[in-house]
Coordinates of C-alpha atoms in Angstrom, one line a residue:
Chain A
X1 CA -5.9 14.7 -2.2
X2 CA -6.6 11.0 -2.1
X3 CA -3.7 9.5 -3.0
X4 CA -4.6 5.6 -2.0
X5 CA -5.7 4.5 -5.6
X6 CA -2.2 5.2 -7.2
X7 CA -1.1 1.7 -7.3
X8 CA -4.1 1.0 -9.3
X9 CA -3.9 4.2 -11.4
X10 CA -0.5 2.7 -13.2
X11 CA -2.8 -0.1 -14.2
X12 CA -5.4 1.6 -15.8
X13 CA -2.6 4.6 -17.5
X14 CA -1.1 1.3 -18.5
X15 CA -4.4 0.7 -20.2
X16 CA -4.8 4.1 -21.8
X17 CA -1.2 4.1 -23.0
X18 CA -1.4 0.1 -24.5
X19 CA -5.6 1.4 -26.6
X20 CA -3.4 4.4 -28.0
X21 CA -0.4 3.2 -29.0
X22 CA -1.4 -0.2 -30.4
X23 CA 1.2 -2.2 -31.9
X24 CA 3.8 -0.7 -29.8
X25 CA 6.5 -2.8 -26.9
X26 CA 5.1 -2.9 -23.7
X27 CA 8.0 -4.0 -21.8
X28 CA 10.8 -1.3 -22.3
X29 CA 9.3 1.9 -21.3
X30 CA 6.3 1.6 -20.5
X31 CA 3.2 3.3 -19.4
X32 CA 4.1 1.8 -15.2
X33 CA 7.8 2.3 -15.9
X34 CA 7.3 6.0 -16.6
X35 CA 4.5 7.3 -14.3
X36 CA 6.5 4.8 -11.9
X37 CA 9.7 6.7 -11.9
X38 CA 7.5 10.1 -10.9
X39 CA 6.0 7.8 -8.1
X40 CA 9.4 7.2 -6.5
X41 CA 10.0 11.3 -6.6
X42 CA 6.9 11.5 -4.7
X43 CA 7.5 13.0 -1.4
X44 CA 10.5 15.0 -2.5
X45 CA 11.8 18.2 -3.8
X46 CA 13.3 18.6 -7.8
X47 CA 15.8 21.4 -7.6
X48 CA 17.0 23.4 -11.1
X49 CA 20.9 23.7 -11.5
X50 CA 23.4 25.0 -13.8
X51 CA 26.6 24.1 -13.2
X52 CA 28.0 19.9 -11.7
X53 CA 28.8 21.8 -8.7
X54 CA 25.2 23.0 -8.2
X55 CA 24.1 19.9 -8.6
X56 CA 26.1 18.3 -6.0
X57 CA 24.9 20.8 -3.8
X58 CA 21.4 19.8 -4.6
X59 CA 22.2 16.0 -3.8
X60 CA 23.9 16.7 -0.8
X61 CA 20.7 18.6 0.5
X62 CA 18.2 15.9 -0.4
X63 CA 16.8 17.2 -3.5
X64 CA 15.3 13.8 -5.2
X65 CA 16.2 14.9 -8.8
X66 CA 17.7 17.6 -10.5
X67 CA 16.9 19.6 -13.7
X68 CA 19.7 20.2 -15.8
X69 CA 19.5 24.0 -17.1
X70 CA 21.9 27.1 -18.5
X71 CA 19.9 29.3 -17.4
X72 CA 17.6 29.4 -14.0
X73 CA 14.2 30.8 -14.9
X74 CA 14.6 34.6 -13.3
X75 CA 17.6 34.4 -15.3
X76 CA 15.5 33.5 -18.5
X77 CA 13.5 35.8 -18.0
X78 CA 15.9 38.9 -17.2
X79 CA 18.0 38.2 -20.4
X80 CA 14.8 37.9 -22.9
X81 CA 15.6 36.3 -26.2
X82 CA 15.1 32.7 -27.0
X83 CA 15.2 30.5 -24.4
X84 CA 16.2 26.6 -26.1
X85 CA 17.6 23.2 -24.9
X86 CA 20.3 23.5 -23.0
X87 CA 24.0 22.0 -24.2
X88 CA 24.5 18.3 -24.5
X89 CA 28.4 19.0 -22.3
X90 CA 26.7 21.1 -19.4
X91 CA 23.8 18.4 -18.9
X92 CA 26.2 15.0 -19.6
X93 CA 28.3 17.0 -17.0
X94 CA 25.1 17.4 -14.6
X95 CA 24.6 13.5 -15.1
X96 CA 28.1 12.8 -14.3
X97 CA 27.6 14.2 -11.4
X98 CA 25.1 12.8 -9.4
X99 CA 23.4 9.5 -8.9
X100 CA 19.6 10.7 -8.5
X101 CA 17.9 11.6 -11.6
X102 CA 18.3 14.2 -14.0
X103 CA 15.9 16.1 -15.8
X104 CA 15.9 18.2 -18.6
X105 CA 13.9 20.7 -20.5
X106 CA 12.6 21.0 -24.4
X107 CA 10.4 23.5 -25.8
X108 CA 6.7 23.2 -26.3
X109 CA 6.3 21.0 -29.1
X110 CA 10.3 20.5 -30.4
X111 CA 10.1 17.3 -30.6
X112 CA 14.0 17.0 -32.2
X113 CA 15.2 18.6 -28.7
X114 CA 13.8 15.8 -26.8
X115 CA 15.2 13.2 -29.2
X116 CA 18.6 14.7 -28.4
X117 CA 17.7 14.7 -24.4
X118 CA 16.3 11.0 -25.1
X119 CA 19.8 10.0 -26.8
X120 CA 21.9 11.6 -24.1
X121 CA 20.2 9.9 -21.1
X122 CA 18.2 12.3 -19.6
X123 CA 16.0 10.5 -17.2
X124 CA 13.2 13.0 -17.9
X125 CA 12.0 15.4 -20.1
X126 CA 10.3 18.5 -19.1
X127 CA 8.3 19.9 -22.2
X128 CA 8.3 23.5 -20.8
X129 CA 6.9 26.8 -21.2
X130 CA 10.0 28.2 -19.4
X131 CA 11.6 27.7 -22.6
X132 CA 10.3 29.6 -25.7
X133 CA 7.6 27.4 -28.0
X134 CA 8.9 25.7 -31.0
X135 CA 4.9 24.8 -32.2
X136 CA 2.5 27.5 -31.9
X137 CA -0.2 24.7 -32.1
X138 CA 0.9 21.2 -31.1
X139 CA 2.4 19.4 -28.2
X140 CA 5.5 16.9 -28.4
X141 CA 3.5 13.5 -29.2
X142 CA 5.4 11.9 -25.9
X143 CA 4.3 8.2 -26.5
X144 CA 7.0 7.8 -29.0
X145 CA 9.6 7.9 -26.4
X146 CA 10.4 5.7 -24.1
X147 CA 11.8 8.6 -21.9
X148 CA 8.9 9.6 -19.6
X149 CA 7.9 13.5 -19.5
X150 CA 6.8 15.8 -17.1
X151 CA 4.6 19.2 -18.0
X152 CA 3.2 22.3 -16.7
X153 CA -0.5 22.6 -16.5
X154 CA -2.8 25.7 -14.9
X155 CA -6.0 23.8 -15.2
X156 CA -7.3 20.1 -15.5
X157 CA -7.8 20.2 -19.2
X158 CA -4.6 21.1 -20.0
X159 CA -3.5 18.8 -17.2
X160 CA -5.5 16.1 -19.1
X161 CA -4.6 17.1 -22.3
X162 CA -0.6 16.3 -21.7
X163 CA -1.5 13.0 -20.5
X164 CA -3.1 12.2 -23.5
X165 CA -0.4 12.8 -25.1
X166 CA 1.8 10.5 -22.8
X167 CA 3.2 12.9 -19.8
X168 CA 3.9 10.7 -16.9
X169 CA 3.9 13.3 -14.5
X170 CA 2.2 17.0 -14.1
X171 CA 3.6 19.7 -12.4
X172 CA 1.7 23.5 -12.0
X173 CA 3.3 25.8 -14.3
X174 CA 2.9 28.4 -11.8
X175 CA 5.2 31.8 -12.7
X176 CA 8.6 30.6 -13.1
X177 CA 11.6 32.9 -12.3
X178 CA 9.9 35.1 -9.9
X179 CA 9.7 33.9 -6.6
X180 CA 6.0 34.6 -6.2
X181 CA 4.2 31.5 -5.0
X182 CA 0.6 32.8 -5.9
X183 CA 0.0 31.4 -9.7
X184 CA 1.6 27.5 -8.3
X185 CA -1.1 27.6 -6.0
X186 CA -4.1 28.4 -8.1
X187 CA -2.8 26.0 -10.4
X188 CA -2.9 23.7 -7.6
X189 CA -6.3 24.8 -6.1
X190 CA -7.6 24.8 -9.7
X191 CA -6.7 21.6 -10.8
X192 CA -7.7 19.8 -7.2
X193 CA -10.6 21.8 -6.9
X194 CA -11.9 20.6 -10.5
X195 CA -11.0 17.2 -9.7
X196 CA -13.1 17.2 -6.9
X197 CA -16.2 18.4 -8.5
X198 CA -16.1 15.7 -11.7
X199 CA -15.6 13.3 -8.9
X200 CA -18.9 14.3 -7.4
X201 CA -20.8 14.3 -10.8
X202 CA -23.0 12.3 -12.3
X203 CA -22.0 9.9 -15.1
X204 CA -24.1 11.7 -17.1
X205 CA -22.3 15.1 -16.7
X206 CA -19.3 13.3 -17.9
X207 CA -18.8 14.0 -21.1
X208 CA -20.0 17.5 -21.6
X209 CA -17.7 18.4 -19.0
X210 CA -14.7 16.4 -21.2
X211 CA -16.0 18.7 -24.0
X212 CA -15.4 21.8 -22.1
X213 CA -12.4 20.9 -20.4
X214 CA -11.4 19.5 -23.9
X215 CA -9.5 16.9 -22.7
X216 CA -10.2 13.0 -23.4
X217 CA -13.4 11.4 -21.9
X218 CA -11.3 8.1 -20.5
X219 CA -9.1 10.7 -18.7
X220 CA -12.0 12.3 -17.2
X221 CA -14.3 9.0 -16.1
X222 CA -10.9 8.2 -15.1
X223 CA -10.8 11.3 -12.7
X224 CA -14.4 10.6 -12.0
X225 CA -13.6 7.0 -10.6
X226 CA -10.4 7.6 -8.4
X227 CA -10.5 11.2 -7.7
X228 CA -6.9 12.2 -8.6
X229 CA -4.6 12.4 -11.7
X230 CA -4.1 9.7 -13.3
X231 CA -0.3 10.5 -12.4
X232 CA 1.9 12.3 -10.4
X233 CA 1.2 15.8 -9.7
X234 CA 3.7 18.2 -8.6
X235 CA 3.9 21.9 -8.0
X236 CA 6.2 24.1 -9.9
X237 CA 7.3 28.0 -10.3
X238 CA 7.7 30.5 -7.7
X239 CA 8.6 28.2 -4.6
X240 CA 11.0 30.6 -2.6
X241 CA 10.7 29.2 0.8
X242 CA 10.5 26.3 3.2
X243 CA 6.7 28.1 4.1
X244 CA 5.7 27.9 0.5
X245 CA 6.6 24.4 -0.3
X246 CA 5.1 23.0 2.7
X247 CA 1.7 25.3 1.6
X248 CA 1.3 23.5 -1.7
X249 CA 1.9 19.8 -0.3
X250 CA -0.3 20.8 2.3
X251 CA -3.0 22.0 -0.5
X252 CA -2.8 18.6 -1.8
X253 CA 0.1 18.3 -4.7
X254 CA 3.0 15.5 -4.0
X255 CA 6.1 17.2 -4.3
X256 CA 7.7 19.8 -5.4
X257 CA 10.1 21.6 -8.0
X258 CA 12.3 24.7 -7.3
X259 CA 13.8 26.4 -10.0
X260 CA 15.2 30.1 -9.0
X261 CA 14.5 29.8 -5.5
X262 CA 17.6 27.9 -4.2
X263 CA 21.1 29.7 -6.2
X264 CA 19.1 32.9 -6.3
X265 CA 18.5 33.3 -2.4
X266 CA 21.4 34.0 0.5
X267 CA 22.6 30.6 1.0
X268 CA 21.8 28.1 -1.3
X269 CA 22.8 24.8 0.8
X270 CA 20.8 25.9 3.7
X271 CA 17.9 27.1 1.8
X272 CA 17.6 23.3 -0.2
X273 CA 18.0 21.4 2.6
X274 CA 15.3 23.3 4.6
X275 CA 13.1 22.9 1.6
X276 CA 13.6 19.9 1.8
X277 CA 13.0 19.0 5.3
X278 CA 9.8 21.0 4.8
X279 CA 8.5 19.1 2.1
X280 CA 8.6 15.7 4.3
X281 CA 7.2 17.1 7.3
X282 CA 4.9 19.8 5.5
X283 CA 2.2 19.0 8.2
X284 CA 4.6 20.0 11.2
X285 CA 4.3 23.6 12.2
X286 CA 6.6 22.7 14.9
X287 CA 9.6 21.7 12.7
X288 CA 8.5 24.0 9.9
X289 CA 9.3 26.8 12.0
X290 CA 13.0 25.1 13.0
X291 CA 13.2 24.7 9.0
X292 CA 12.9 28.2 8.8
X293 CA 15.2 29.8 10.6
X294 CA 18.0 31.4 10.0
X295 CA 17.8 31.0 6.7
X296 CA 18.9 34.8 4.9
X297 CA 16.9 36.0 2.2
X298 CA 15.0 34.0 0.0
X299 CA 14.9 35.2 -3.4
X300 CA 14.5 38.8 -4.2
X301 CA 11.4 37.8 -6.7
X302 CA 8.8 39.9 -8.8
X303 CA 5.1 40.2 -7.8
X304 CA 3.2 38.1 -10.3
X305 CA 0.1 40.3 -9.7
X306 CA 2.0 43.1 -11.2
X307 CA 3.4 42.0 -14.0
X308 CA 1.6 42.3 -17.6
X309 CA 0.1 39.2 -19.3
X310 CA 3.2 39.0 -22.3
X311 CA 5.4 38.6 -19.5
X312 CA 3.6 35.6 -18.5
X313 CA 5.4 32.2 -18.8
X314 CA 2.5 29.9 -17.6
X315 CA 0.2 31.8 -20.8
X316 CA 2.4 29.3 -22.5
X317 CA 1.4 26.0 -24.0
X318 CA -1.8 24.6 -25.5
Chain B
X1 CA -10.1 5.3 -0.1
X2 CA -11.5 5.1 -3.6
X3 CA -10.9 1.6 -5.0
X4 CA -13.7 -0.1 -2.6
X5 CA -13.8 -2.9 -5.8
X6 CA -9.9 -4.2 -5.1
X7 CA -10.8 -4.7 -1.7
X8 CA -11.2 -8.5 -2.0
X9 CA -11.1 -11.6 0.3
X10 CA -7.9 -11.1 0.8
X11 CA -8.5 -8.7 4.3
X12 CA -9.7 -11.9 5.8
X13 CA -7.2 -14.2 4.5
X14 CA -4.1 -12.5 6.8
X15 CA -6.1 -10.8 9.6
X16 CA -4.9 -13.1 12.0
X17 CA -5.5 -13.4 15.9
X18 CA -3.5 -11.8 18.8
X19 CA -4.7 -8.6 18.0
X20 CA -3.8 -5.7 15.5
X21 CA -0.6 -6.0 13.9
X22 CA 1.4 -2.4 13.4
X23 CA 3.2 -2.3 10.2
X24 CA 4.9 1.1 9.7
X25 CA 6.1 2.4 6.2
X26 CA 8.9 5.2 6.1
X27 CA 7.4 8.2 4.6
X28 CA 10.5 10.2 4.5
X29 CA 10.1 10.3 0.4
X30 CA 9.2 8.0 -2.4
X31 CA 6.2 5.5 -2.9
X32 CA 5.1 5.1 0.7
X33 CA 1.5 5.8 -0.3
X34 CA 1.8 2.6 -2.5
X35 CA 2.7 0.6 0.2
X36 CA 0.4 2.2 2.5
X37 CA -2.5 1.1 -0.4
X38 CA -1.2 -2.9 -0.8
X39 CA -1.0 -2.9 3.6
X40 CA -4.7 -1.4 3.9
X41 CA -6.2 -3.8 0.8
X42 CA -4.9 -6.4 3.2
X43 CA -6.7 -5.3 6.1
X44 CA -3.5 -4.3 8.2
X45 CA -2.7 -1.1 10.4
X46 CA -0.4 0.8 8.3
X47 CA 1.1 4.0 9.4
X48 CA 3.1 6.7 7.7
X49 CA 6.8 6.8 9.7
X50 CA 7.9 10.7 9.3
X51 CA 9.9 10.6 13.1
X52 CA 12.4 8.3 14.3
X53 CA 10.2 8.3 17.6
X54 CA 6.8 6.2 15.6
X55 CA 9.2 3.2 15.2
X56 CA 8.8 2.3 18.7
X57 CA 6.3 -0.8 19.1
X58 CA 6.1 -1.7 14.8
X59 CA 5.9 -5.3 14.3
X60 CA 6.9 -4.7 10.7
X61 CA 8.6 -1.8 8.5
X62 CA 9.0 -1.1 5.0
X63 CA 11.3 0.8 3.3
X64 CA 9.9 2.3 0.1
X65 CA 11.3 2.8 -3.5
X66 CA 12.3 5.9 -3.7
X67 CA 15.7 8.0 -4.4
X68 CA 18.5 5.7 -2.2
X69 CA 20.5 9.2 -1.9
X70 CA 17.7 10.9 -0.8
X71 CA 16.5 8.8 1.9
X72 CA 19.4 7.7 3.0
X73 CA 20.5 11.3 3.5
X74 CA 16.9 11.9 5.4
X75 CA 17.2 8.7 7.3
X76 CA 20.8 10.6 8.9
X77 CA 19.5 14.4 8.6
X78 CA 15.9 12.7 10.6
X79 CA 17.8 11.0 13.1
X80 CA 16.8 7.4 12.3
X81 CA 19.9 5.7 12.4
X82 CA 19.6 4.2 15.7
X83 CA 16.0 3.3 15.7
X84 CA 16.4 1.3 12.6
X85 CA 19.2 -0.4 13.9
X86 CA 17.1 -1.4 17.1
X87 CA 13.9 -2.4 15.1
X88 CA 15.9 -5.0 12.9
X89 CA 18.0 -6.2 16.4
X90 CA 14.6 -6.5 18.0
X91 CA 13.4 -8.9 15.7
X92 CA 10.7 -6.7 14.3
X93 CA 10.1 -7.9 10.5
X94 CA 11.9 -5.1 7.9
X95 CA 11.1 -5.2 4.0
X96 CA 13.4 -2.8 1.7
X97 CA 11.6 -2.4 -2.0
X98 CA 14.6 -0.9 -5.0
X99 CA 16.2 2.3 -3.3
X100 CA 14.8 0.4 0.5
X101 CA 17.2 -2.7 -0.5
X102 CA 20.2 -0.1 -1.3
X103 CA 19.6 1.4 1.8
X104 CA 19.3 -1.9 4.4
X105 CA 22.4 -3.3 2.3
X106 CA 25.8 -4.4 4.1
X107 CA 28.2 -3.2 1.0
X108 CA 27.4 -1.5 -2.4
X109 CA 29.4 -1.1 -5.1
X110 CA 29.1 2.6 -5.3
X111 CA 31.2 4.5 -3.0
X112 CA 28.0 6.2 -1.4
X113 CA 25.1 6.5 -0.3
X114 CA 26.8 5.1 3.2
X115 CA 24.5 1.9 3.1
X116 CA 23.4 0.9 6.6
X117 CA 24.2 -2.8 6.8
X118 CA 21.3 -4.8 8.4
X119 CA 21.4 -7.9 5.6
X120 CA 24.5 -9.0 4.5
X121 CA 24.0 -8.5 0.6
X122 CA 26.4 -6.4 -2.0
X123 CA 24.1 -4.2 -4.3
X124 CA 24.7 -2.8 -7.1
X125 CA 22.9 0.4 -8.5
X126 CA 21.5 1.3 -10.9
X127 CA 22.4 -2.2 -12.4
X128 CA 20.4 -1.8 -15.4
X129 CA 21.1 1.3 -16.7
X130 CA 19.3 4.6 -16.5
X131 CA 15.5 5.1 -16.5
X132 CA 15.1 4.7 -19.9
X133 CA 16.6 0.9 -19.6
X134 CA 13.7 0.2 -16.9
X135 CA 11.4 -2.8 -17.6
X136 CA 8.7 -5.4 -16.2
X137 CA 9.0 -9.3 -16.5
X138 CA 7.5 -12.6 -14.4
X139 CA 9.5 -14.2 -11.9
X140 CA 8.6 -17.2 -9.6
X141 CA 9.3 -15.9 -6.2
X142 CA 10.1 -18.8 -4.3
X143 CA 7.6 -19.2 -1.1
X144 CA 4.9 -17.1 -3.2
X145 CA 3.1 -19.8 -4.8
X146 CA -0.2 -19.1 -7.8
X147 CA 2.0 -18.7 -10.7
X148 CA 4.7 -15.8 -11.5
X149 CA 4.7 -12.5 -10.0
X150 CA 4.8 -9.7 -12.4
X151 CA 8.2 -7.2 -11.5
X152 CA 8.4 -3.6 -12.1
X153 CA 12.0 -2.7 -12.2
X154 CA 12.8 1.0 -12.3
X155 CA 16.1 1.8 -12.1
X156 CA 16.3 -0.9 -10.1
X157 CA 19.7 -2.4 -8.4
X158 CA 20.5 -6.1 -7.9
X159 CA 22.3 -8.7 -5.6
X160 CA 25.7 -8.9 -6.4
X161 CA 27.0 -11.2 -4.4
X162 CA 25.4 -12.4 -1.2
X163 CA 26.3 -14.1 2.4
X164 CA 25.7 -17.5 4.0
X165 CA 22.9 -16.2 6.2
X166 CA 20.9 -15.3 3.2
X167 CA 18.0 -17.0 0.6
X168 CA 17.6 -16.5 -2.7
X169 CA 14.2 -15.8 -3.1
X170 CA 13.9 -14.8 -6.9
X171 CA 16.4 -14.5 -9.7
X172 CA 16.9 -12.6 -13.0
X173 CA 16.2 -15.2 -15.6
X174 CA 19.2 -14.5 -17.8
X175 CA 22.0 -14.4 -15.2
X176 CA 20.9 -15.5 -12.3
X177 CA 20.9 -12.4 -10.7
X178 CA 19.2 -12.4 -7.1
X179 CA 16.2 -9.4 -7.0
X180 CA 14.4 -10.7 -4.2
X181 CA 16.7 -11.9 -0.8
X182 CA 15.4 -13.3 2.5
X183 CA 17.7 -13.3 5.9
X184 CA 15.7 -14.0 9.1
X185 CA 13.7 -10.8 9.7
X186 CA 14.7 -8.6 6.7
X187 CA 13.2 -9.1 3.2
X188 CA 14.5 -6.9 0.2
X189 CA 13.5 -7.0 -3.3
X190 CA 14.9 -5.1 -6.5
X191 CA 12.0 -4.6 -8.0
X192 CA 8.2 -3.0 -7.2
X193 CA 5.4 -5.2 -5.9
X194 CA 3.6 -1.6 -4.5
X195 CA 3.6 -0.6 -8.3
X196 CA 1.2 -4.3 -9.8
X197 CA -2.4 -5.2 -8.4
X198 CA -0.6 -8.1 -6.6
X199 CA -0.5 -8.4 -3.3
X200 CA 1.6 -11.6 -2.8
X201 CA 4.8 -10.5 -1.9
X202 CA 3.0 -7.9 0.6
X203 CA 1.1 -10.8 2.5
X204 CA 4.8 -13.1 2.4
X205 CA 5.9 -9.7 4.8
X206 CA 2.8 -9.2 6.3
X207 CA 3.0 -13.2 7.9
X208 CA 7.2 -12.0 8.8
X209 CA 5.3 -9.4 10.4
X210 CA 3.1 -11.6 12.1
X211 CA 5.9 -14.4 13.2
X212 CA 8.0 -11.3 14.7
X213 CA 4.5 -10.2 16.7
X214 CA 4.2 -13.4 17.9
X215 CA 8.2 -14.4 19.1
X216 CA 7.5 -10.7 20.6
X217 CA 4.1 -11.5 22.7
X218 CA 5.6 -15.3 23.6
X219 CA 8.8 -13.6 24.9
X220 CA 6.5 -11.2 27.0
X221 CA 4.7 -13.7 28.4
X222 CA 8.0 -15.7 29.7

């Protein structure tokens, strides 16, 4: 991915974000602010944690943020029931902590949940599909907060579509919770790959393709003129190894979240810090294969390709 | 490269003589592609610095924003202690932007990150609150000249107290805050110049960078 244009990318988001929210304070919280934040977690690795303790043990391995959970994903999904916002006491605690940023989750489209993250000082807010949906039909309108958001995406219009409503940063949904890498990268492949075609289109093309996609037609001449997102893109769901997040930077995303695959594997210290060394010198083979050793198992994991579509987190989201 | 339009006039305003000038970015984590961006609009050899071994022969390196915990953690898990140490003692220019100027710092007033002490500033993190507290606002930047320069501040820190061997370069309005610090070959600012169109404050390092080339190439020559 082409990654040389971002500076100027804030500028133009800037734009987007100052046509659609007109009337509104640029200075506090804006549109550079936000997508800025996700550009100084660039390069690094977002680890999911559930206890203070965890969290320092995310720090201490290099993790650049942490998301503040009850529950880790596999978890989630071996319990069932509803899945919600996590306590205000466990993720104060998480931010208590650590100095590097904390994240938190609220479901699709509760908008209330992320006022409550907002007012506690979470640095970010992950509108998530690992959580169960509050809105069978909308997404959280994220330009009324000044708190930036991050969200899951399988495909550029629904990439698209969350930055129109104000995400500063994109991850892949993946298939959280089960250690299988495959869905993170054909979310990946899918959303680079379709970036690269509208790039090579003509004007023209434009905005039938924004119809089909149906995402907004400044987001995709926007795609069109730089060839990227117009934020940071991450991967998500099912990273279990050192080999797995070095695959997806190497694909083309620019960093990377691990939920289940650090507490859930053999030994959690080593495991995040050689995910994290992996995810800086992803283009090594040399080190990778130092990263790798001697690490225990990784998470035990289900195969994605074997599980039915109602068990399907990344179906999720609209 | 995409932006061909934003490459202006400035490539020919700092390409200078002497030949190519290496300017390295650390690319352990954060906005190094930012930085990378500003270095190349200006027509300058920038590289991405993932081992301590590709600081050998830069005439200039930046430190990016980032997470300060995390790259100062990778700075010690990579090995770059040393090699940062010897870059700053060999006169080589050195530029550290938000977490960069928490990292180059002589004293902060957290207990950690373990800052490494190569300008003799106090920093405090963090100093405007959390992310939701960040902002943007126009500064003069003193040496910069063409009007105010627009500052991203993200979580930024600022100068708490300073030493005699360092210049003020810019100040937060309010209380007089120093966010951008000068002392001989290291340059740190609070704030995000990699984040605006303006490529002022990269150009200020880019001529350090050139200075320190050209002490380097006169001392090879004695």
């Amino acid at each position: 991915m082409d990654s040389t244009s971002a500076s100027g990318t804030a500028v133009n988001g800037k734009a987007h974000a100052r046509a659609w929210r007109e009337g509104s304070k640029p200075e506090v919280g804006s549109w550079r602010e936000k997508s800025g934040l996700a550009q100084m977690l660039k390069g690094g690795v977002i680890m999911d944690v559930v206890t203070p303790d965890e969290a320092k043990i995310a720090e201490d391995a290099g993790a650049c943020a942490v998301m503040a959970l009850e529950r880790v994903p596999s978890d989630i999904r071996r319990d069932g029931g509803v899945a919600r916002m996590s306590d205000p006491d466990l993720i104060q605690g998480i931010i208590k902590a650590v100095s590097i940023p904390v994240m938190a989750k609220a479901r699709i489209g509760h908008f209330v949940e992320a006022q409550i993250l907002e007012a506690l000082g979470v640095d970010y807010c992950d509108e998530s599909e690992v959580l169960t949906p509050a809105d069978n039909a909308y997404h959280i309108n994220k330009w009324e907060f000044k708190m930036p958001f991050v969200c899951g995406a399988t495909n550029l219009g629904e990439a698209l579509r969350r930055i129109g409503e104000g995400a500063a940063m994109i991850r892949t949904k993946g298939e959280a919770g089960t250690g299988d890498v495959v869905q993170a990268v054909t979310h990946a492949r899918t959303v680079l790959g379709h970036i690269k075609k509208i790039q090579h289109m003509d004007e023209e093309e434009l905005m039938t393709e924004a119809k089909n996609l149906g995402a907004p037609f400044e987001l995709v001449l926007e795609v069109h003129r730089t060839g990227k997102l117009p934020v940071v893109n991450f991967a998500a769901g099912g990273v279990a190894t050192p080999a797995d997040a070095a695959l997806l930077m190497q694909i083309g995303v620019e960093g990377i979240f691990v939920g289940s695959g650090i507490f859930k594997s053999d030994n959690p210290e080593k495991m995040a810090a050689a995910i994290v060394k992996a995810t800086t010198h992803y283009n090594d083979p040399d080190s990778l294969a130092e990263y790798s050793r001697g690490l225990g198992s990784a998470m035990k994991g289900i195969e994605v390709n074997k599980m039915s579509d109602d068990q399907r987190l990344e179906k999720r989201g609209w | 490269m995409v932006e061909t339009s934003s490459r202006d006039h400035n490539a020919e305003a700092v390409i200078g003589h002497g030949g190519a000038l290496k300017i390295g970015v650390l690319a352990l984590q954060g906005d190094f592609i930012e930085h990378i961006h500003m270095l190349k609009k200006l027509g300058v050899e920038a590289f991405e610095i993932r081992k301590a071994s590709e600081l050998e022969g830069l005439d200039g390196l930046i430190i990016p924003g980032g997470e300060s915990t995390t790259i100062r953690k990778l700075i010690d898990l990579f090995g770059f202690v040393p090699g940062l140490r010897a870059l700053a003692n060999r006169g080589a220019a050195l530029w550290g932007t938000c977490a960069g100027m928490i990292v180059i710092a002589k004293e902060l007033t957290d207990p950690y990150p373990e800052p490494l002490g190569l300008i003799d500033i106090k920093v405090s993190r963090n100093w405007f609150g959390r992310q939701v507290d960040s902002f943007e606002g126009e500064f003069a930047f003193k040496g910069i000249d063409g009007g105010p320069f627009l500052a991203v501040f993200i979580r930024a820190p600022v100068v708490e107290s300073f030493g005699d061997s360092v210049d003020v370069l810019a100040r937060l309005e309010d209380n007089g805050k120093p966010v951008a610090v000068r002392s001989g070959n290291i340059l740190a600012t609070a704030f995000h110049p990699e984040l605006t169109e303006d490529t002022r404050v990269h150009e200020y390092f880019v001529s350090m960078a050139r200075q320190a080339a050209a002490s380097k190439s006169t001392a090879g020559a004695s």
